[in-house]
Protein backbone atom coordinates (compact mmCIF):
# COMPACT_ATOMS: atom_id res chain seq x y z
CA MET A 1 0.00 0.00 0.00
CA SER A 2 2.82 2.38 0.84
CA LYS A 3 4.55 1.62 -2.48
CA LEU A 4 1.34 2.40 -4.34
CA SER A 5 1.01 5.72 -2.51
CA GLU A 6 4.60 6.61 -3.30
CA PHE A 7 4.04 5.78 -6.98
CA ILE A 8 0.89 7.92 -7.14
CA ASN A 9 2.63 10.85 -5.44
CA SER A 10 5.62 10.62 -7.77
CA LYS A 11 3.35 10.62 -10.82
CA ARG A 12 1.43 13.57 -9.44
CA ARG A 13 4.62 15.55 -8.87
CA GLN A 14 5.79 14.69 -12.39
CA VAL A 15 2.54 15.94 -13.92
CA GLU A 16 2.69 19.14 -11.86
CA ASN A 17 6.27 19.79 -12.92
CA GLU A 18 5.38 19.21 -16.56
CA ASP A 19 2.42 21.59 -16.31
CA SER A 20 4.49 24.31 -14.61
CA SER A 21 7.34 23.96 -17.11
CA ALA A 22 4.85 24.09 -19.98
CA LEU A 23 3.34 27.24 -18.53
CA VAL A 24 6.74 28.87 -18.18
CA LYS A 25 7.80 27.90 -21.70
CA SER A 26 4.51 29.03 -23.27
CA PRO A 27 5.19 32.11 -25.46
CA VAL A 28 1.71 33.48 -24.79
CA ALA A 29 2.15 33.22 -21.02
CA ARG A 30 5.57 34.84 -21.17
CA PHE A 31 4.25 37.67 -23.36
CA PHE A 32 1.34 38.51 -21.07
CA GLY A 33 3.53 38.12 -18.00
CA LEU A 34 6.19 40.51 -19.31
CA THR A 35 3.52 42.95 -20.48
CA ALA A 36 1.82 43.01 -17.09
CA LEU A 37 5.18 43.38 -15.33
CA THR A 38 6.18 46.25 -17.62
CA LEU A 39 2.89 48.10 -17.01
CA ILE A 40 3.25 47.69 -13.26
CA ILE A 41 6.83 49.02 -13.32
CA LEU A 42 5.84 52.00 -15.49
CA GLY A 43 2.88 52.80 -13.24
CA THR A 44 5.16 52.66 -10.20
CA LEU A 45 7.95 54.79 -11.65
CA PHE A 46 5.82 57.39 -13.45
CA PRO A 47 5.11 59.52 -10.31
CA LEU A 48 8.86 59.62 -9.61
CA TYR A 49 9.52 60.67 -13.20
CA TRP A 50 6.82 63.38 -13.01
CA MET A 51 8.42 64.67 -9.84
CA LEU A 52 11.74 64.94 -11.71
CA ARG A 53 10.03 66.67 -14.63
CA THR A 54 8.39 69.22 -12.33
CA ALA A 55 11.54 69.81 -10.25
CA PHE A 56 13.54 70.84 -13.33
CA SER A 57 10.81 73.02 -14.84
CA THR A 58 10.17 76.74 -14.45
CA ASN A 59 7.04 77.62 -12.54
CA LYS A 60 6.03 80.37 -14.96
CA SER A 61 6.23 78.08 -17.98
CA MET A 62 5.15 74.80 -16.40
CA PHE A 63 1.41 75.23 -16.92
CA SER A 64 1.79 76.61 -20.43
CA ASP A 65 2.70 73.11 -21.62
CA ALA A 66 1.16 70.89 -18.94
CA THR A 67 1.12 67.75 -21.14
CA SER A 68 4.83 67.88 -21.95
CA LEU A 69 6.75 64.85 -20.70
CA ALA A 70 10.02 66.79 -20.71
CA PRO A 71 10.86 69.60 -18.27
CA VAL A 72 9.46 72.94 -19.45
CA ASP A 73 12.26 75.53 -19.74
CA PHE A 74 14.80 73.22 -18.06
CA THR A 75 16.47 74.86 -15.07
CA PHE A 76 18.19 74.06 -11.79
CA GLY A 77 16.52 77.04 -10.17
CA ALA A 78 14.17 74.95 -8.01
CA ILE A 79 17.09 72.96 -6.59
CA LYS A 80 18.92 76.19 -5.81
CA ARG A 81 15.85 77.66 -4.09
CA VAL A 82 15.41 74.63 -1.88
CA LEU A 83 19.07 74.55 -0.91
CA GLY A 84 19.07 78.30 -0.24
CA LEU A 85 21.50 79.07 -3.07
CA ALA A 86 19.17 81.39 -5.00
CA THR A 87 18.43 85.00 -4.15
CA THR A 88 14.86 86.21 -3.64
CA GLN A 89 14.98 88.07 -6.97
CA GLU A 90 16.11 84.93 -8.84
CA ALA A 91 13.41 82.84 -7.19
CA ILE A 92 10.63 85.29 -8.06
CA ALA A 93 11.93 85.62 -11.61
CA GLU A 94 11.39 81.88 -12.15
CA GLY A 95 7.93 81.91 -10.58
CA GLY A 96 9.04 80.79 -7.15
CA SER A 97 7.62 82.05 -3.90
CA GLY A 98 10.80 83.77 -2.81
CA GLY A 99 10.57 81.99 0.52
CA GLN A 100 13.54 80.26 2.10
CA ILE A 101 13.80 77.14 4.25
CA SER A 102 16.80 75.68 6.05
CA PHE A 103 16.48 72.48 4.05
CA LEU A 104 19.79 70.87 4.99
CA HIS A 105 19.24 71.75 8.65
CA TYR A 106 15.79 70.15 8.60
CA MET A 107 17.20 67.07 6.89
CA GLY A 108 19.84 66.77 9.58
CA ASN A 109 17.12 67.00 12.24
CA SER A 110 15.18 64.20 10.53
CA LEU A 111 18.27 62.01 10.38
CA ILE A 112 18.95 62.48 14.10
CA VAL A 113 15.36 61.82 15.19
CA CYS A 114 14.85 58.80 12.91
CA THR A 115 18.17 57.28 14.00
CA LEU A 116 17.23 57.72 17.68
CA ILE A 117 13.86 56.06 17.13
CA VAL A 118 15.18 53.12 15.11
CA VAL A 119 18.11 52.32 17.40
CA PHE A 120 16.11 52.34 20.63
CA GLN A 121 12.85 50.93 19.27
CA ILE A 122 14.49 48.00 17.50
CA GLY A 123 16.81 47.35 20.46
CA PHE A 124 14.06 47.25 23.07
CA GLY A 125 11.69 45.50 20.65
CA ALA A 126 14.20 42.72 19.96
CA LEU A 127 14.73 42.15 23.69
CA ALA A 128 10.97 41.97 24.27
CA ALA A 129 10.49 39.65 21.30
CA TYR A 130 13.21 37.35 22.65
CA ALA A 131 11.46 37.26 26.03
CA PHE A 132 8.10 36.43 24.46
CA ALA A 133 9.54 33.79 22.11
CA ILE A 134 12.37 32.05 24.00
CA LEU A 135 11.93 32.56 27.73
CA GLN A 136 9.47 30.37 29.60
CA TRP A 137 7.46 32.23 32.23
CA ARG A 138 3.98 32.02 33.62
CA GLY A 139 1.35 33.97 31.69
CA ARG A 140 3.68 34.73 28.80
CA ASP A 141 1.15 34.14 26.01
CA THR A 142 -1.58 36.02 27.88
CA VAL A 143 0.64 39.04 28.38
CA PHE A 144 1.65 38.92 24.72
CA ALA A 145 -2.00 38.82 23.63
CA ILE A 146 -2.77 41.85 25.82
CA PHE A 147 0.32 43.59 24.47
CA LEU A 148 -0.90 43.07 20.90
CA VAL A 149 -4.16 44.86 21.68
CA ALA A 150 -2.13 48.05 21.26
CA LEU A 151 -1.94 47.24 17.53
CA MET A 152 -5.70 47.84 17.29
CA VAL A 153 -5.56 51.28 18.93
CA PRO A 154 -5.41 54.05 16.29
CA GLY A 155 -2.43 56.33 16.73
CA ILE A 156 -4.65 59.42 16.78
CA PHE A 157 -6.08 58.26 20.14
CA THR A 158 -2.67 58.44 21.83
CA LEU A 159 -1.67 61.72 20.21
CA LEU A 160 -3.08 64.06 22.87
CA PRO A 161 -1.91 62.02 25.92
CA ASN A 162 1.59 61.77 24.46
CA PHE A 163 1.64 65.51 23.75
CA LEU A 164 0.59 66.36 27.31
CA LEU A 165 3.20 63.99 28.71
CA VAL A 166 5.99 65.45 26.58
CA LYS A 167 4.86 68.96 27.55
CA GLU A 168 4.91 68.11 31.27
CA LEU A 169 8.40 66.67 30.88
CA GLY A 170 9.55 69.94 29.31
CA LEU A 171 10.62 68.23 26.08
CA LEU A 172 8.72 70.32 23.54
CA ASN A 173 10.85 71.60 20.66
CA SER A 174 13.56 69.00 21.24
CA TYR A 175 14.82 65.91 19.45
CA LEU A 176 14.03 63.73 22.45
CA GLY A 177 10.48 65.05 22.67
CA ILE A 178 9.80 64.13 19.04
CA ALA A 179 11.42 60.70 19.31
CA LEU A 180 10.37 59.65 22.82
CA PRO A 181 6.89 58.14 22.15
CA ALA A 182 8.33 55.87 19.46
CA MET A 183 11.67 55.03 21.08
CA PHE A 184 10.39 52.24 23.30
CA MET A 185 8.76 48.94 22.40
CA ALA A 186 6.39 49.28 19.45
CA PRO A 187 3.79 46.46 19.25
CA PHE A 188 4.41 45.87 15.55
CA SER A 189 8.18 45.59 16.02
CA VAL A 190 7.79 43.10 18.87
CA PHE A 191 5.25 41.02 16.94
CA PHE A 192 7.37 41.05 13.77
CA LEU A 193 10.60 39.96 15.48
CA ARG A 194 8.94 37.41 17.77
CA GLN A 195 7.90 35.35 14.74
CA PHE A 196 11.53 34.94 13.72
CA PHE A 197 12.82 34.25 17.22
CA LEU A 198 10.28 31.40 17.39
CA GLY A 199 11.99 29.83 14.38
CA ILE A 200 15.38 29.54 16.11
CA ASN A 201 16.50 25.99 16.80
CA ARG A 202 15.92 25.39 20.52
CA SER A 203 18.94 23.12 20.77
CA LEU A 204 21.20 26.15 20.26
CA ILE A 205 19.57 27.97 23.17
CA GLU A 206 19.73 24.86 25.36
CA ALA A 207 23.40 24.28 24.53
CA ALA A 208 24.27 27.87 25.44
CA THR A 209 22.30 27.56 28.69
CA ILE A 210 24.16 24.36 29.63
CA ASP A 211 27.44 26.18 29.00
CA GLY A 212 26.40 28.70 31.62
CA ALA A 213 25.61 31.66 29.37
CA SER A 214 23.17 34.25 30.71
CA HIS A 215 20.03 35.08 28.76
CA PHE A 216 21.41 38.44 27.74
CA ARG A 217 24.56 36.78 26.40
CA ILE A 218 22.46 34.17 24.57
CA PHE A 219 20.43 36.97 23.02
CA ARG A 220 23.52 38.93 21.99
CA VAL A 221 25.71 36.05 20.75
CA VAL A 222 23.26 33.39 19.56
CA ALA A 223 19.73 34.68 18.94
CA ALA A 224 20.24 38.20 17.57
CA PRO A 225 22.79 37.23 14.88
CA LEU A 226 20.41 34.55 13.57
CA VAL A 227 17.62 37.07 12.98
CA MET A 228 19.87 39.97 11.99
CA PRO A 229 18.52 40.14 8.39
CA GLN A 230 15.00 40.56 9.75
CA ILE A 231 16.17 43.14 12.30
CA LEU A 232 17.82 45.08 9.48
CA THR A 233 14.67 44.88 7.36
CA LEU A 234 12.50 46.13 10.21
CA SER A 235 14.96 48.95 10.91
CA ILE A 236 14.73 50.14 7.31
CA LEU A 237 10.93 49.96 7.28
CA GLN A 238 10.65 51.91 10.53
CA PHE A 239 13.21 54.49 9.39
CA ILE A 240 11.18 55.14 6.24
CA PHE A 241 7.92 55.34 8.22
CA TYR A 242 9.21 57.92 10.69
CA TRP A 243 11.10 59.80 7.97
CA ASN A 244 7.72 60.48 6.32
CA ASP A 245 5.84 61.23 9.56
CA TYR A 246 4.33 64.71 9.71
CA LEU A 247 1.62 65.24 12.35
CA TRP A 248 3.57 64.42 15.54
CA PRO A 249 6.74 66.35 14.54
CA PHE A 250 4.49 69.27 13.56
CA LEU A 251 2.88 69.34 17.01
CA VAL A 252 6.04 68.91 19.09
CA GLY A 253 8.79 70.52 16.99
CA GLN A 254 7.69 74.10 16.37
CA SER A 255 11.02 75.85 16.90
CA GLU A 256 13.42 76.43 14.04
CA ASP A 257 16.05 74.22 15.70
CA SER A 258 13.76 71.19 16.01
CA LYS A 259 11.71 71.26 12.80
CA LEU A 260 11.90 68.07 10.73
CA LEU A 261 12.06 67.86 6.97
CA THR A 262 8.39 67.04 6.42
CA VAL A 263 7.36 70.06 8.52
CA GLY A 264 9.82 72.27 6.61
CA LEU A 265 8.38 71.17 3.27
CA GLY A 266 4.89 71.99 4.53
CA ILE A 267 6.04 75.49 5.50
CA PHE A 268 7.72 75.92 2.11
CA ARG A 269 4.46 74.99 0.38
CA SER A 270 2.51 77.55 2.40
CA GLN A 271 4.81 80.41 1.33
CA THR A 272 2.77 81.70 -1.62
CA PRO A 273 3.23 85.48 -1.99
CA GLN A 274 2.49 85.18 -5.73
CA GLY A 275 -0.77 83.34 -5.14
CA ASN A 276 0.35 79.83 -6.14
CA PRO A 277 2.57 77.29 -4.38
CA ASP A 278 6.11 76.89 -5.67
CA TRP A 279 5.41 73.48 -7.20
CA ALA A 280 8.82 73.18 -8.83
CA GLY A 281 10.56 73.99 -5.56
CA LEU A 282 8.28 71.63 -3.63
CA MET A 283 9.01 68.75 -6.01
CA ALA A 284 12.74 69.54 -5.85
CA GLY A 285 12.55 69.37 -2.06
CA ALA A 286 10.66 66.08 -2.18
CA LEU A 287 13.23 64.72 -4.63
CA ILE A 288 16.16 65.61 -2.38
CA ALA A 289 14.27 64.29 0.66
CA ALA A 290 13.90 60.92 -1.09
CA ILE A 291 17.65 60.58 -1.73
CA PRO A 292 18.50 59.04 1.72
CA ILE A 293 15.74 56.45 1.26
CA ILE A 294 16.96 55.59 -2.23
CA ILE A 295 20.53 55.21 -0.92
CA ILE A 296 19.31 52.89 1.84
CA PHE A 297 17.56 50.66 -0.68
CA LEU A 298 20.55 50.61 -3.00
CA ILE A 299 22.83 49.54 -0.15
CA PHE A 300 20.55 47.14 1.72
CA GLY A 301 18.15 46.02 -1.01
CA ARG A 302 19.69 42.58 -1.37
CA ARG A 303 19.58 41.98 2.38
CA ILE A 304 15.90 42.91 2.46
CA VAL A 305 15.14 40.39 -0.28
CA GLY A 306 17.30 37.78 1.47
CA SER A 307 15.47 38.25 4.76
CA ILE A 308 12.12 37.85 3.03
CA GLN A 309 13.31 34.67 1.34
CA SER A 310 14.69 33.26 4.59
CA SER A 311 11.45 33.95 6.46
CA GLY A 312 10.04 30.63 5.23
CA VAL A 313 13.12 28.61 6.20
CA LYS A 314 13.09 26.91 9.60
């Protein structure tokens, strides 16, 4: 009976392999697959291209040829305005608002705040995930279930309590005040990392325990290196999320020294002495603001893909 079952399973696998290979080799399937992939890529990249087109156009001429795919009256004036290299007269001559923002200063503020958040949040989150996945203690799963309830609480509900707390601590208009609510354990980070800590071979943990290693040493030497690709992936995702955050930095960081890049771009958009926003300058600012994210993906893109592929390997 077992031989018959093995024969049937082998035949079934052979038929499935033949069907899949036939599907891959089919010219029609390949044509439609490549066409769909091409359309998806074009649809994804077109907004980025339009941002480039707008950033290198002149505001006064941009709307005279709105359907043009190429920059209208190509110029670097918008880049200069954003970086503070253009005079007010030059900005107004190209249809800009004439307003100035400390773009590089705001970008530096965003880098500091996002780095603070990622380092502390991922560090504390990894320790909590290790405790929920590896350590054995009474009520662990119940506490984890209660902890995950925080995932269902909309962030807008905690906005006012966090603001009042930061105000009482005297941390308004400071890097720490902006970063503090997100620096400690975030429910999503703990949940994400716990799934990978659960996949660690228990024999490694037991062997380290027998050798007399403490739990912190086991976490640092054994567990954390095994899930490092996933930790790196989560760090990048969280960095991008907080890099694009606007509402909380707008509420807490009102001073010129603590404004983040997203808040600065919003102020730049509101400077409209000629009646219209400086769209070319705004797109130039958004383009420069995206450069750190693009660099991160160029450097760590392969590791992100590798961590996703390894997520199914036990």
